[in-house]
């Protein structure tokens, strides 16, 4: 009789956040598939459990999926865990679940900790609708364009960021709209947890004075109606028209800001980019 695949949410920092059901699932599983077997071993040791570990990460997803499906076909129940939090969010778990569905394998999801939801609730921002971006692109140009798109969204946006890129990302957000509120959550549920809620410009200034450390989740306030209406195409069309008319860039940025309700500084930066394109 075939087994099943269990998606088990694990703590994002504080091991005390493990649920009773998650512990029972790990205890009953025949094997545990994990992104980082070393981190998972620490969790299992904390829970007093000994289980065979199966390595499953993005670099060996195809091979790992085959091995896990074969175990389940042989009657085993396999628990899949990510590095931390809820599986299949910014990890290769979705590919595993899709393969299991194709093979007719039973899939069970056990809800639990999530850095996205933890940060969202701490922000106090509108959570009736929100967009989760995950990690921004690595390339500076692509990252800048993605940030500009996020700033136009009519919903609260949540994204992950690494410490070595945090300063650049905060500056991109501040350049797009210095008055937009941003909640910066660091080391959630851990000993050095910190949450800062202020304007994008204030937050960028704070981190210009100190070195980021740890793992970060950023929550960006939704765009105001005027900014939502001024989508990227409308913005670029107006800026191009002003440039072609011979208007100097500072004046063009001021006029566009007044008409579109967007940040003059962000519009000036976009003018420079359009000039180079």
Tab-separated table of C-alpha atoms in Angstrom:
chain	number	residue	atom	x	y	z
A	1	UNK	CA	0.000	0.000	0.000
A	2	UNK	CA	1.513	3.379	-0.968
A	3	UNK	CA	2.481	5.835	1.717
A	4	UNK	CA	2.005	9.593	1.606
A	5	UNK	CA	3.826	12.906	1.495
A	6	UNK	CA	3.466	15.196	4.509
A	7	UNK	CA	4.388	18.878	4.280
A	8	UNK	CA	5.511	19.784	7.793
A	9	UNK	CA	5.941	23.403	8.891
A	10	UNK	CA	8.851	23.944	11.266
A	11	UNK	CA	9.987	26.868	13.481
A	12	UNK	CA	11.490	29.931	11.772
A	13	UNK	CA	13.806	30.549	14.714
A	14	UNK	CA	12.386	29.634	18.100
A	15	UNK	CA	12.249	25.844	18.411
A	16	UNK	CA	9.450	26.248	20.943
A	17	UNK	CA	7.132	27.121	18.050
A	18	UNK	CA	6.964	23.510	16.828
A	19	UNK	CA	3.344	22.320	16.902
A	20	UNK	CA	2.184	19.108	18.561
A	21	UNK	CA	0.912	17.851	15.224
A	22	UNK	CA	4.220	18.603	13.495
A	23	UNK	CA	6.104	16.665	16.159
A	24	UNK	CA	3.722	13.721	15.811
A	25	UNK	CA	4.116	13.794	12.028
A	26	UNK	CA	7.912	13.769	12.222
A	27	UNK	CA	7.794	10.974	14.794
A	28	UNK	CA	5.534	8.828	12.613
A	29	UNK	CA	7.318	9.456	9.302
A	30	UNK	CA	9.525	6.754	7.818
A	31	UNK	CA	11.911	9.376	6.439
A	32	UNK	CA	12.352	13.146	6.435
A	33	UNK	CA	13.196	15.018	3.226
A	34	UNK	CA	14.935	18.335	3.837
A	35	UNK	CA	16.616	21.243	2.061
A	36	UNK	CA	19.396	21.358	4.641
A	37	UNK	CA	19.792	18.042	6.428
A	38	UNK	CA	22.130	19.594	9.007
A	39	UNK	CA	19.502	22.076	10.194
A	40	UNK	CA	16.826	19.407	10.171
A	41	UNK	CA	19.059	17.106	12.202
A	42	UNK	CA	19.315	19.822	14.862
A	43	UNK	CA	15.520	20.015	15.027
A	44	UNK	CA	15.138	16.242	15.226
A	45	UNK	CA	17.758	16.068	17.986
A	46	UNK	CA	15.883	18.792	19.887
A	47	UNK	CA	12.717	16.694	19.614
A	48	UNK	CA	14.536	13.492	20.569
A	49	UNK	CA	13.806	11.856	17.210
A	50	UNK	CA	16.004	9.738	14.947
A	51	UNK	CA	14.921	9.489	11.329
A	52	UNK	CA	16.557	8.737	7.974
A	53	UNK	CA	17.215	12.046	6.203
A	54	UNK	CA	16.794	12.533	2.456
A	55	UNK	CA	18.509	15.568	0.914
A	56	UNK	CA	16.206	17.543	-1.374
A	57	UNK	CA	17.185	20.974	-2.673
A	58	UNK	CA	16.940	23.087	-5.820
A	59	UNK	CA	20.267	21.868	-7.239
A	60	UNK	CA	19.134	18.223	-7.260
A	61	UNK	CA	15.361	18.601	-7.457
A	62	UNK	CA	14.747	16.129	-10.298
A	63	UNK	CA	16.885	13.393	-8.741
A	64	UNK	CA	15.470	14.060	-5.278
A	65	UNK	CA	11.858	13.955	-6.449
A	66	UNK	CA	12.377	10.554	-8.029
A	67	UNK	CA	13.925	9.130	-4.861
A	68	UNK	CA	11.128	10.464	-2.651
A	69	UNK	CA	8.327	9.232	-4.937
A	70	UNK	CA	9.912	5.759	-5.041
A	71	UNK	CA	9.961	5.632	-1.229
A	72	UNK	CA	6.290	6.581	-1.072
A	73	UNK	CA	5.395	4.047	-3.773
A	74	UNK	CA	7.130	1.429	-1.628
A	75	UNK	CA	4.782	2.248	1.259
A	76	UNK	CA	6.773	4.830	3.203
A	77	UNK	CA	5.410	8.072	4.607
A	78	UNK	CA	7.844	10.904	3.880
A	79	UNK	CA	7.778	14.223	5.742
A	80	UNK	CA	9.103	17.184	3.773
A	81	UNK	CA	10.465	20.217	5.644
A	82	UNK	CA	12.094	23.399	4.364
A	83	UNK	CA	15.017	25.150	6.057
A	84	UNK	CA	12.482	26.922	8.269
A	85	UNK	CA	8.793	27.792	8.210
A	86	UNK	CA	6.129	26.511	5.841
A	87	UNK	CA	7.324	24.251	2.986
A	88	UNK	CA	6.877	25.208	-0.681
A	89	UNK	CA	7.287	28.947	0.004
A	90	UNK	CA	10.498	30.127	-1.719
A	91	UNK	CA	11.851	26.576	-1.871
A	92	UNK	CA	11.694	23.666	-4.382
A	93	UNK	CA	8.847	21.966	-2.517
A	94	UNK	CA	6.232	22.996	-5.083
A	95	UNK	CA	7.954	20.806	-7.695
A	96	UNK	CA	7.817	17.859	-5.317
A	97	UNK	CA	4.114	18.371	-4.607
A	98	UNK	CA	3.335	18.729	-8.327
A	99	UNK	CA	5.154	15.456	-9.047
A	100	UNK	CA	3.342	13.710	-6.196
A	101	UNK	CA	-0.003	14.914	-7.567
A	102	UNK	CA	0.850	13.599	-11.030
A	103	UNK	CA	1.711	10.221	-9.527
A	104	UNK	CA	-1.525	10.072	-7.549
A	105	UNK	CA	0.311	10.269	-4.218
A	106	UNK	CA	-1.626	11.502	-1.183
A	107	UNK	CA	-0.348	14.881	0.037
A	108	UNK	CA	-1.090	16.289	3.493
A	109	UNK	CA	-0.109	19.807	4.623
A	110	UNK	CA	0.393	20.639	8.297
A	111	UNK	CA	0.080	24.417	8.888
A	112	UNK	CA	2.498	26.228	11.139
A	113	UNK	CA	5.127	29.004	11.344
A	114	UNK	CA	5.572	31.394	8.420
A	115	UNK	CA	7.937	34.376	8.291
A	116	UNK	CA	5.665	36.042	5.731
A	117	UNK	CA	2.590	35.982	7.961
A	118	UNK	CA	4.583	36.780	11.097
A	119	UNK	CA	5.985	39.958	9.514
A	120	UNK	CA	2.655	40.910	7.981
A	121	UNK	CA	0.863	40.764	11.325
A	122	UNK	CA	3.630	42.745	13.033
A	123	UNK	CA	3.408	45.532	10.442
A	124	UNK	CA	-0.147	46.558	11.239
A	125	UNK	CA	-0.712	47.139	7.511
A	126	UNK	CA	-3.739	46.055	5.497
A	127	UNK	CA	-3.547	42.263	5.206
A	128	UNK	CA	-6.910	41.665	3.531
A	129	UNK	CA	-4.941	41.301	0.287
A	130	UNK	CA	-1.178	41.116	-0.090
A	131	UNK	CA	1.537	40.192	-2.576
A	132	UNK	CA	4.456	37.959	-1.588
A	133	UNK	CA	7.498	38.641	-3.756
A	134	UNK	CA	10.002	36.246	-2.192
A	135	UNK	CA	13.578	37.308	-2.984
A	136	UNK	CA	14.259	40.084	-5.487
A	137	UNK	CA	16.373	39.362	-8.612
A	138	UNK	CA	20.147	39.476	-8.113
A	139	UNK	CA	20.942	41.842	-10.979
A	140	UNK	CA	20.823	45.517	-10.007
A	141	UNK	CA	18.808	46.618	-13.059
A	142	UNK	CA	16.245	43.840	-12.702
A	143	UNK	CA	16.020	44.426	-8.960
A	144	UNK	CA	15.383	48.124	-9.514
A	145	UNK	CA	12.635	47.450	-12.051
A	146	UNK	CA	10.993	44.894	-9.748
A	147	UNK	CA	10.993	47.348	-6.842
A	148	UNK	CA	9.340	49.997	-9.021
A	149	UNK	CA	6.619	47.520	-9.968
A	150	UNK	CA	6.059	46.593	-6.327
A	151	UNK	CA	5.735	50.241	-5.362
A	152	UNK	CA	2.849	50.587	-7.849
A	153	UNK	CA	0.881	47.710	-6.320
A	154	UNK	CA	-2.497	48.516	-4.702
A	155	UNK	CA	-1.841	45.845	-2.065
A	156	UNK	CA	0.636	45.370	0.783
A	157	UNK	CA	3.851	43.716	-0.466
A	158	UNK	CA	6.098	41.321	1.453
A	159	UNK	CA	9.592	40.254	0.445
A	160	UNK	CA	12.677	38.535	1.829
A	161	UNK	CA	16.104	40.152	1.772
A	162	UNK	CA	19.619	39.090	2.681
A	163	UNK	CA	21.834	41.279	4.893
A	164	UNK	CA	24.395	42.027	2.170
A	165	UNK	CA	21.713	43.457	-0.170
A	166	UNK	CA	19.448	45.130	2.382
A	167	UNK	CA	20.977	48.615	2.135
A	168	UNK	CA	20.671	48.710	-1.654
A	169	UNK	CA	17.089	47.470	-1.564
A	170	UNK	CA	16.033	49.999	1.069
A	171	UNK	CA	17.589	52.780	-0.997
A	172	UNK	CA	15.691	51.618	-4.098
A	173	UNK	CA	12.428	51.679	-2.139
A	174	UNK	CA	13.185	55.109	-0.679
A	175	UNK	CA	14.083	56.515	-4.098
A	176	UNK	CA	10.770	55.250	-5.469
A	177	UNK	CA	8.704	56.774	-2.647
A	178	UNK	CA	10.528	58.231	0.376
A	179	UNK	CA	7.290	58.676	2.360
A	180	UNK	CA	6.000	55.121	1.911
A	181	UNK	CA	5.793	53.185	5.171
A	182	UNK	CA	7.978	50.089	5.392
A	183	UNK	CA	8.178	47.524	8.183
A	184	UNK	CA	11.606	45.899	8.481
A	185	UNK	CA	11.593	42.653	10.486
A	186	UNK	CA	14.908	41.095	11.493
A	187	UNK	CA	15.570	37.652	13.002
A	188	UNK	CA	11.885	36.899	13.618
A	189	UNK	CA	11.204	34.783	16.742
A	190	UNK	CA	14.937	34.660	17.524
A	191	UNK	CA	16.937	36.155	20.396
A	192	UNK	CA	17.797	39.362	18.527
A	193	UNK	CA	14.392	39.928	16.908
A	194	UNK	CA	13.837	43.532	15.850
A	195	UNK	CA	10.986	45.307	14.070
A	196	UNK	CA	11.249	48.846	12.684
A	197	UNK	CA	8.252	50.659	11.196
A	198	UNK	CA	8.887	54.039	9.572
A	199	UNK	CA	9.076	55.787	6.214
A	200	UNK	CA	11.262	54.309	3.497
A	201	UNK	CA	13.639	57.275	3.672
A	202	UNK	CA	13.979	57.019	7.461
A	203	UNK	CA	14.606	53.277	7.254
A	204	UNK	CA	17.243	53.657	4.530
A	205	UNK	CA	18.959	56.286	6.694
A	206	UNK	CA	18.962	54.018	9.742
A	207	UNK	CA	20.716	51.238	7.843
A	208	UNK	CA	23.232	53.591	6.277
A	209	UNK	CA	24.571	53.968	9.815
A	210	UNK	CA	24.785	50.276	10.737
A	211	UNK	CA	25.667	46.942	9.177
A	212	UNK	CA	22.702	44.607	8.566
A	213	UNK	CA	22.924	41.198	10.230
A	214	UNK	CA	20.587	38.235	10.168
A	215	UNK	CA	17.553	37.417	8.051
A	216	UNK	CA	15.120	40.134	6.964
A	217	UNK	CA	11.489	40.374	5.907
A	218	UNK	CA	10.267	43.690	4.473
A	219	UNK	CA	6.605	44.714	4.416
A	220	UNK	CA	5.807	47.629	2.087
A	221	UNK	CA	2.657	49.690	2.454
A	222	UNK	CA	0.269	49.520	-0.503
A	223	UNK	CA	0.377	52.322	-3.045
A	224	UNK	CA	-2.002	55.234	-2.648
A	225	UNK	CA	-4.724	55.562	-5.319
A	226	UNK	CA	-2.911	58.319	-7.230
A	227	UNK	CA	0.235	56.209	-7.439
A	228	UNK	CA	-1.736	53.140	-8.498
A	229	UNK	CA	-3.296	55.003	-11.408
A	230	UNK	CA	0.079	56.221	-12.580
A	231	UNK	CA	1.315	52.875	-13.845
A	232	UNK	CA	4.744	52.390	-15.353
A	233	UNK	CA	3.554	52.840	-18.936
A	234	UNK	CA	1.767	56.108	-18.173
A	235	UNK	CA	4.751	57.352	-16.192
A	236	UNK	CA	7.269	56.553	-18.908
A	237	UNK	CA	5.074	58.049	-21.636
A	238	UNK	CA	4.825	61.356	-19.777
A	239	UNK	CA	8.532	61.465	-18.948
A	240	UNK	CA	9.485	60.703	-22.546
A	241	UNK	CA	7.158	63.441	-23.785
A	242	UNK	CA	8.726	65.969	-21.406
A	243	UNK	CA	12.253	64.969	-22.434
A	244	UNK	CA	11.413	65.203	-26.133
A	245	UNK	CA	9.945	68.666	-25.618
A	246	UNK	CA	13.312	69.906	-24.376
A	247	UNK	CA	12.331	70.217	-20.723
A	248	UNK	CA	15.345	69.807	-18.449
A	249	UNK	CA	15.292	66.766	-16.168
A	250	UNK	CA	14.755	68.554	-12.810
A	251	UNK	CA	11.785	70.464	-14.239
A	252	UNK	CA	10.430	67.338	-15.926
A	253	UNK	CA	10.611	65.430	-12.648
A	254	UNK	CA	8.771	68.211	-10.809
A	255	UNK	CA	6.017	68.448	-13.418
A	256	UNK	CA	5.549	64.671	-13.576
A	257	UNK	CA	5.475	64.412	-9.774
A	258	UNK	CA	2.722	67.018	-9.576
A	259	UNK	CA	0.676	65.321	-12.283
A	260	UNK	CA	1.139	61.684	-11.256
A	261	UNK	CA	1.407	61.967	-7.493
A	262	UNK	CA	4.727	60.109	-7.466
A	263	UNK	CA	8.073	60.832	-5.839
A	264	UNK	CA	10.049	63.567	-7.642
A	265	UNK	CA	13.300	61.824	-6.718
A	266	UNK	CA	12.108	58.507	-8.148
A	267	UNK	CA	10.921	60.194	-11.336
A	268	UNK	CA	14.271	61.941	-11.772
A	269	UNK	CA	16.026	58.574	-11.438
A	270	UNK	CA	13.695	57.122	-14.048
A	271	UNK	CA	14.480	60.045	-16.386
A	272	UNK	CA	18.168	59.156	-16.186
A	273	UNK	CA	17.361	55.538	-17.043
A	274	UNK	CA	15.162	56.508	-19.989
A	275	UNK	CA	17.920	58.757	-21.312
A	276	UNK	CA	20.303	55.768	-21.363
A	277	UNK	CA	17.855	53.387	-23.045
